[in-house]
Coordinates of C-alpha atoms in Angstrom, one line a residue:
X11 CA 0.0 0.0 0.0
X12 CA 1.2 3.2 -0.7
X13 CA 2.8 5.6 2.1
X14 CA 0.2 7.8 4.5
X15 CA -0.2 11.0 3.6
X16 CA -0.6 11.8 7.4
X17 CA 2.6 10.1 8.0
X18 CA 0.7 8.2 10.6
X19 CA 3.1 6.0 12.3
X20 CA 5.4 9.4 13.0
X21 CA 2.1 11.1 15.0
X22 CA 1.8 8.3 17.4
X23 CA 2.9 10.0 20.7
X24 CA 4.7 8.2 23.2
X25 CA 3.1 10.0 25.4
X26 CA 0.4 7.5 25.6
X27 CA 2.9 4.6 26.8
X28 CA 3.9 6.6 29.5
X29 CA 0.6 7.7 31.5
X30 CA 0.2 9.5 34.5
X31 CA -0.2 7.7 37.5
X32 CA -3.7 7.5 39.2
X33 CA -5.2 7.5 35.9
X34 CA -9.2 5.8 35.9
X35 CA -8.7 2.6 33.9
X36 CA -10.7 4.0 30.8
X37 CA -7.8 5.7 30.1
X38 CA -6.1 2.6 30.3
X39 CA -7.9 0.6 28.6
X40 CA -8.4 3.6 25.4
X41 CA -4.7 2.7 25.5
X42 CA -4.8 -0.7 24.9
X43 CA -7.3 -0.3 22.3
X44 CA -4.6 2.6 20.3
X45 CA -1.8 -0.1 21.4
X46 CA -3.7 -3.1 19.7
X47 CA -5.1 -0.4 16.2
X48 CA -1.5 0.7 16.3
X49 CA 0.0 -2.8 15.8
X50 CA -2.1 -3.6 12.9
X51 CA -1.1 -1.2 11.3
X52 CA 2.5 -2.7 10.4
X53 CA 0.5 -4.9 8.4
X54 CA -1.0 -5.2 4.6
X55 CA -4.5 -4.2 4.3
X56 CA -6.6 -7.8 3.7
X57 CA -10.2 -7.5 3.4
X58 CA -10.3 -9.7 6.6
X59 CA -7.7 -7.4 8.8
X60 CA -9.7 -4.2 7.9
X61 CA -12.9 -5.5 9.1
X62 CA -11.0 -6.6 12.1
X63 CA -9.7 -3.1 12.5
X64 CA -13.2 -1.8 12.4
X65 CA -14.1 -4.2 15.1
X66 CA -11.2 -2.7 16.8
X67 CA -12.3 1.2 16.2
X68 CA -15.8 0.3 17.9
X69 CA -14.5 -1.1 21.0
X70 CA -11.8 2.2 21.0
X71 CA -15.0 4.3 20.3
X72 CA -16.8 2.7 22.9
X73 CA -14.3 3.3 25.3
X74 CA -13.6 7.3 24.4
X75 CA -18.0 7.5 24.7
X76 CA -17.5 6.5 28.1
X77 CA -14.2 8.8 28.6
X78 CA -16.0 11.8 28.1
X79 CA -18.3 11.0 30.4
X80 CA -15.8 11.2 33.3
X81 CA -16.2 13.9 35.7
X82 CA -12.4 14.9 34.8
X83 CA -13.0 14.9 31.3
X84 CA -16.2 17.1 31.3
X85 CA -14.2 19.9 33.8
X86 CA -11.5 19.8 32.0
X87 CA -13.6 20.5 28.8
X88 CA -16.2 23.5 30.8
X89 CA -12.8 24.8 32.3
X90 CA -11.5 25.2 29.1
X91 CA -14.2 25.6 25.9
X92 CA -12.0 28.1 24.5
X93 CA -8.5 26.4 24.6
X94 CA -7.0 25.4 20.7
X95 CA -7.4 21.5 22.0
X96 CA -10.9 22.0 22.5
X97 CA -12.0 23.4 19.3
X98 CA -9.7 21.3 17.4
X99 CA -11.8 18.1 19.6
X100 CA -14.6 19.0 18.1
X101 CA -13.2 19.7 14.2
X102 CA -11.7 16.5 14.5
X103 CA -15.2 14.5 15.4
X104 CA -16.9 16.1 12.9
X105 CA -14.0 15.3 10.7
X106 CA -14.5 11.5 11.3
X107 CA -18.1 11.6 11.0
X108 CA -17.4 13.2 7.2
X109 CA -15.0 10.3 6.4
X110 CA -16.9 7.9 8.0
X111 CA -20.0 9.0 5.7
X112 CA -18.2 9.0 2.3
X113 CA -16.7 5.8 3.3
X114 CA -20.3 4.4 4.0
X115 CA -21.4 6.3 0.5
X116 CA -18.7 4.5 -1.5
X117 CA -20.1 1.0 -0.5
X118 CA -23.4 1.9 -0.7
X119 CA -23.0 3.4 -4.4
X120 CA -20.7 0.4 -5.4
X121 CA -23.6 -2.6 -4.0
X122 CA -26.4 -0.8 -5.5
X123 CA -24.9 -1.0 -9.1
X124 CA -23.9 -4.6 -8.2
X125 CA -27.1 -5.7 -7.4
X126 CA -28.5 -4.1 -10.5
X127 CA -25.5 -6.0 -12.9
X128 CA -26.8 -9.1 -10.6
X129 CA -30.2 -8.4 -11.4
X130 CA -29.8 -8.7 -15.2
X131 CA -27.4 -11.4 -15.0
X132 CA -30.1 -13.5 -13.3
X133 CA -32.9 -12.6 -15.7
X134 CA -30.6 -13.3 -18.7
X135 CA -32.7 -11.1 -20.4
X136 CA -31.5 -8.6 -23.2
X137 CA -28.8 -10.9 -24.6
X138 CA -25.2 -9.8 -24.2
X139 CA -25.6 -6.6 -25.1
X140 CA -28.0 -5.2 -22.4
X141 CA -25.5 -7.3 -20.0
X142 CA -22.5 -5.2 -21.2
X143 CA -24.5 -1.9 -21.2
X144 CA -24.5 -2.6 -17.3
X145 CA -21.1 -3.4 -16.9
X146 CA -20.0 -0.3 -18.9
X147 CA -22.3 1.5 -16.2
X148 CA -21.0 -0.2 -13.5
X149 CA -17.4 0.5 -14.2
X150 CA -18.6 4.4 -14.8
X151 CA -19.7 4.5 -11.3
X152 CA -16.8 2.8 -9.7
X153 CA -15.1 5.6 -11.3
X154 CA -17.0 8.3 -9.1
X155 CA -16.0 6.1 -6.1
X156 CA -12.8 6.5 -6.5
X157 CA -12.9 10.1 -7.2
X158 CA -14.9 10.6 -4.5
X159 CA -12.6 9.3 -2.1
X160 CA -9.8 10.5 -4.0
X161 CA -10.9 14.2 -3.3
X162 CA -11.4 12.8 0.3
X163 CA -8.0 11.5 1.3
X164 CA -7.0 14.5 -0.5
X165 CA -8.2 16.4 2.2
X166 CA -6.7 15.3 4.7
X167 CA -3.5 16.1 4.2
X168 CA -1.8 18.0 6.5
X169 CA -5.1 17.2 9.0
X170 CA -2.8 15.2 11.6
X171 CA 0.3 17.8 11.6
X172 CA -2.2 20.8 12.5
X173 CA -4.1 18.9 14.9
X174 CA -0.6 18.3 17.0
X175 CA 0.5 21.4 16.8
X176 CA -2.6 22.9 17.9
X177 CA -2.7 20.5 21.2
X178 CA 0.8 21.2 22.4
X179 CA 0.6 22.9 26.2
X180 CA 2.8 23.2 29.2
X181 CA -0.3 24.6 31.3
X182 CA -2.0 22.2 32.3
X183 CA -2.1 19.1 35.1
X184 CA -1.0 15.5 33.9
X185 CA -4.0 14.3 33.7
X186 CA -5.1 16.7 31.2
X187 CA -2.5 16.3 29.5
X188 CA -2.7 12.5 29.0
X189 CA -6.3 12.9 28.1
X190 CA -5.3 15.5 25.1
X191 CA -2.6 13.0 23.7
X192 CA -5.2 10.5 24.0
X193 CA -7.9 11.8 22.3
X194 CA -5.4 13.1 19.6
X195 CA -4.2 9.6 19.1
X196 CA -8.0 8.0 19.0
X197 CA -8.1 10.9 16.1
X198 CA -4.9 10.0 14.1
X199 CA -5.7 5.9 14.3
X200 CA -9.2 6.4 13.1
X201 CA -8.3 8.7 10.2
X202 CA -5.5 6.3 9.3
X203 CA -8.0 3.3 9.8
X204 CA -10.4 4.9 7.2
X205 CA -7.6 6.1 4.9
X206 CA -7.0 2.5 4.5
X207 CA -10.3 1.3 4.1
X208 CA -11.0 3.9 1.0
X209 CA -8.2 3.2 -0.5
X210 CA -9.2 -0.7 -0.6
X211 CA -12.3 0.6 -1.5
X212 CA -10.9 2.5 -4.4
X213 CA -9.4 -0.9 -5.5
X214 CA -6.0 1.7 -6.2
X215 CA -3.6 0.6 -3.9
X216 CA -1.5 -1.0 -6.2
X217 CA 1.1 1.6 -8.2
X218 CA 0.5 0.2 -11.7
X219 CA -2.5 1.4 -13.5
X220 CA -6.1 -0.8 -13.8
X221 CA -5.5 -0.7 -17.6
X222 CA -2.0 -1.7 -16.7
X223 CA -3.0 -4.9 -14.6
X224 CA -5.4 -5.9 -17.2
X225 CA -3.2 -5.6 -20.2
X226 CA -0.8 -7.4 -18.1
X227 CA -3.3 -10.1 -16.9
X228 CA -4.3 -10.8 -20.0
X229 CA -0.7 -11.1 -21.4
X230 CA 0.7 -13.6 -18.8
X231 CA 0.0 -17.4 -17.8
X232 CA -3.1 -18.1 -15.2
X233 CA -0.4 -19.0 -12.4
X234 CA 1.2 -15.3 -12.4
X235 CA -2.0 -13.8 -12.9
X236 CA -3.4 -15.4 -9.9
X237 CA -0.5 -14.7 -7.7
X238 CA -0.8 -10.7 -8.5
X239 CA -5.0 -11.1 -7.5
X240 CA -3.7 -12.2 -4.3
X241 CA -1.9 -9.2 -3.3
X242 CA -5.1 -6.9 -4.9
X243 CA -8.0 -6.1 -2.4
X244 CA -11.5 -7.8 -3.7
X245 CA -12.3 -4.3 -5.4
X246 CA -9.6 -4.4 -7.1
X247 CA -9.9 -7.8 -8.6
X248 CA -14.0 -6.7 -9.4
X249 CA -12.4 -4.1 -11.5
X250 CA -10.8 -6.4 -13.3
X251 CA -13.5 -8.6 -13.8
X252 CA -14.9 -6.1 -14.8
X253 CA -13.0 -5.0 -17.6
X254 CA -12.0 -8.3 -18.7
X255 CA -16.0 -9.1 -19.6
X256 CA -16.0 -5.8 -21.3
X257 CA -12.5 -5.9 -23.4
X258 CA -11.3 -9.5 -23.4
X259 CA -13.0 -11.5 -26.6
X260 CA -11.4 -15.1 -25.9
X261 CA -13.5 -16.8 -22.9
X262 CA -16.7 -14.9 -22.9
X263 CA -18.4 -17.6 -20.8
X264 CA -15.0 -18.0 -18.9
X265 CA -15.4 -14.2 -18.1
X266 CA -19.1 -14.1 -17.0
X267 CA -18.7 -17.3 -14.7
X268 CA -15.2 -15.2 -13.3
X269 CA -17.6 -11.9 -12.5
X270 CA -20.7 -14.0 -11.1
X271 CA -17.7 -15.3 -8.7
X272 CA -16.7 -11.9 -7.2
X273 CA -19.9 -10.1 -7.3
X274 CA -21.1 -13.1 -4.9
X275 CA -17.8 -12.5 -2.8
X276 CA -18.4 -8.6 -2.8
X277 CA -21.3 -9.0 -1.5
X278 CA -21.1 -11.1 1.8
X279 CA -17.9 -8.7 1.6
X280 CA -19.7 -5.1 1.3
X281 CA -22.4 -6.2 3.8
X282 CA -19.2 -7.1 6.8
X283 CA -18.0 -3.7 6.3
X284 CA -21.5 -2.0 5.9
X285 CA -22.8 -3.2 9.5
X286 CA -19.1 -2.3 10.8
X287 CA -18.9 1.2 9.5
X288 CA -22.7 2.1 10.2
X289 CA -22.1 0.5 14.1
X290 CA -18.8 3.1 14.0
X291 CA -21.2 6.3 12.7
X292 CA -23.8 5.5 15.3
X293 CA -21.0 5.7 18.4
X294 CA -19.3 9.1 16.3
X295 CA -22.4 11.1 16.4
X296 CA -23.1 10.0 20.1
X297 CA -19.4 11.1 20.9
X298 CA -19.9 14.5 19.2
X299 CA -23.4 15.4 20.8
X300 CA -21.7 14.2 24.3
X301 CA -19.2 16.7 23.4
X302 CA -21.5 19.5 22.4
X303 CA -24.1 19.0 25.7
X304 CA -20.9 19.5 27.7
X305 CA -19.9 22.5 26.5
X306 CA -23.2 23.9 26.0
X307 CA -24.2 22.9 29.2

């Protein structure tokens, strides 16, 4: 996968190894949860890790909901609604909620045209040409995905680096301390989290071109072919399919029975992530509404 723009691992503060003593164990255990999202990071990005990552961002999630409502957390928050660190707390949740909803948009957009290629593949009505009307449509909207989410990751360059600098105080008591480098990590890991997820999404983590990987796929020997779709994430390998059934002659049953296969994986696929990432958006906006009643209160 290609390099963070956020430079993630280098924003991970030590700061959170090294608490406070006396600290209530939700801080702890917020820790643990960073500690555990940190780790699999150091990782490649497989379907099956990323859903596991989500798992991990809603226990993390559930963890901060319950951080905020600690008496020291909602004082230091009152005591403080004008302080950078507050203002940029409340950015950075409606940040997530933003990524989180063009993440959820990019699935929803990419199963609804599925279901519809699924639909006609089904009927078998039409004939051939009906069937590749639907692909060509198909591979048009996956190309507003990744726009989409390319204009997305786009902006969030340069998010992490402000956020830091922003935080940084000497004024303050240890615990408030601790709980500012916390919540700036739980803000970094999730970004980085969905980063990763939209660009799997985008099926454009590889450096070569999709043209590129299909001109090459359909130059080389089944056994190389199948060794590069392992390293690809499932979108990836749809696109292909994709464009194969559209462009490739040779095989046109071969081809069909080759999409039918990955639209039925994508969809047990799409529906994991779906009920992860709408779970996740749930406990964001009950974060940021726990945020704004205590500093409206």
């Amino acid at each position: 996968m290609a390099s963070s723009p956020m430079n993630t691992k280098s924003h991970f503060h030590a700061r959170s190894n090294s608490l406070p003593s006396r600290l209530h164990p939700l801080f702890l255990q917020c820790s643990e949860h960073l500690d555990r999202l940190r780790a699999s990071h150091e990782t490649s990005s497989s379907s099956s890790l990323l859903t596991h990552k989500l798992n991990g961002l809603r226990d993390l999630h559930d963890c901060v909901e319950n951080l905020i409502q600690l008496p020291h957390t909602q004082e230091a928050l009152i005591h403080e609604p004008q302080e950078s660190w507050v203002d940029e707390l409340l950015d950075g949740s409606l940040r997530l909620l933003d990524v989180c909803t063009t993440t959820k948009d990019s699935l929803l957009h990419t199963k609804e045209c599925m279901r519809e290629l699924q639909s006609i593949m089904r009927r078998r009505k039409g004939g051939e040409e009906e069937l590749k009307a639907e692909v060509k449509k198909f591979l048009t909207s996956r190309k507003v995905v990744r726009k989409a989410i390319s204009k997305a990751l786009a902006n969030l360059k340069g998010t992490t680096t402000k956020f830091c600098n922003n935080m940084t105080s000497t004024n303050k008591d240890n615990q408030t301390v601790a709980l500012i480098s916390l919540l700036e990590n739980v803000e970094v890991v999730t970004l980085s989290t969905f980063q990763a997820l939209m660009q799997f999404i985008s099926g454009t983590t590889q450096s070569k071109s999709s043209s590129w990987l299909l001109i090459s796929k359909l130059m080389q020997t089944k056994k190389v072919a199948c060794s590069q779709l392992a390293d690809e994430s499932e979108f990836a390998q749809l696109d292909e399919a994709l464009q194969s059934y559209m462009f490739a002659q040779p095989n046109k049953f071969e081809n069909m029975n080759n999409l039918q296969n990955h639209l039925e994986t994508m969809e047990l696929l799409i529906q994991d992530l779906e009920e992860g990432l709408e779970f996740l958006f749930r406990r964001l906006i009950k974060i940021r509404v726990a945020l704004l009643n205590i500093l409206n209160h």
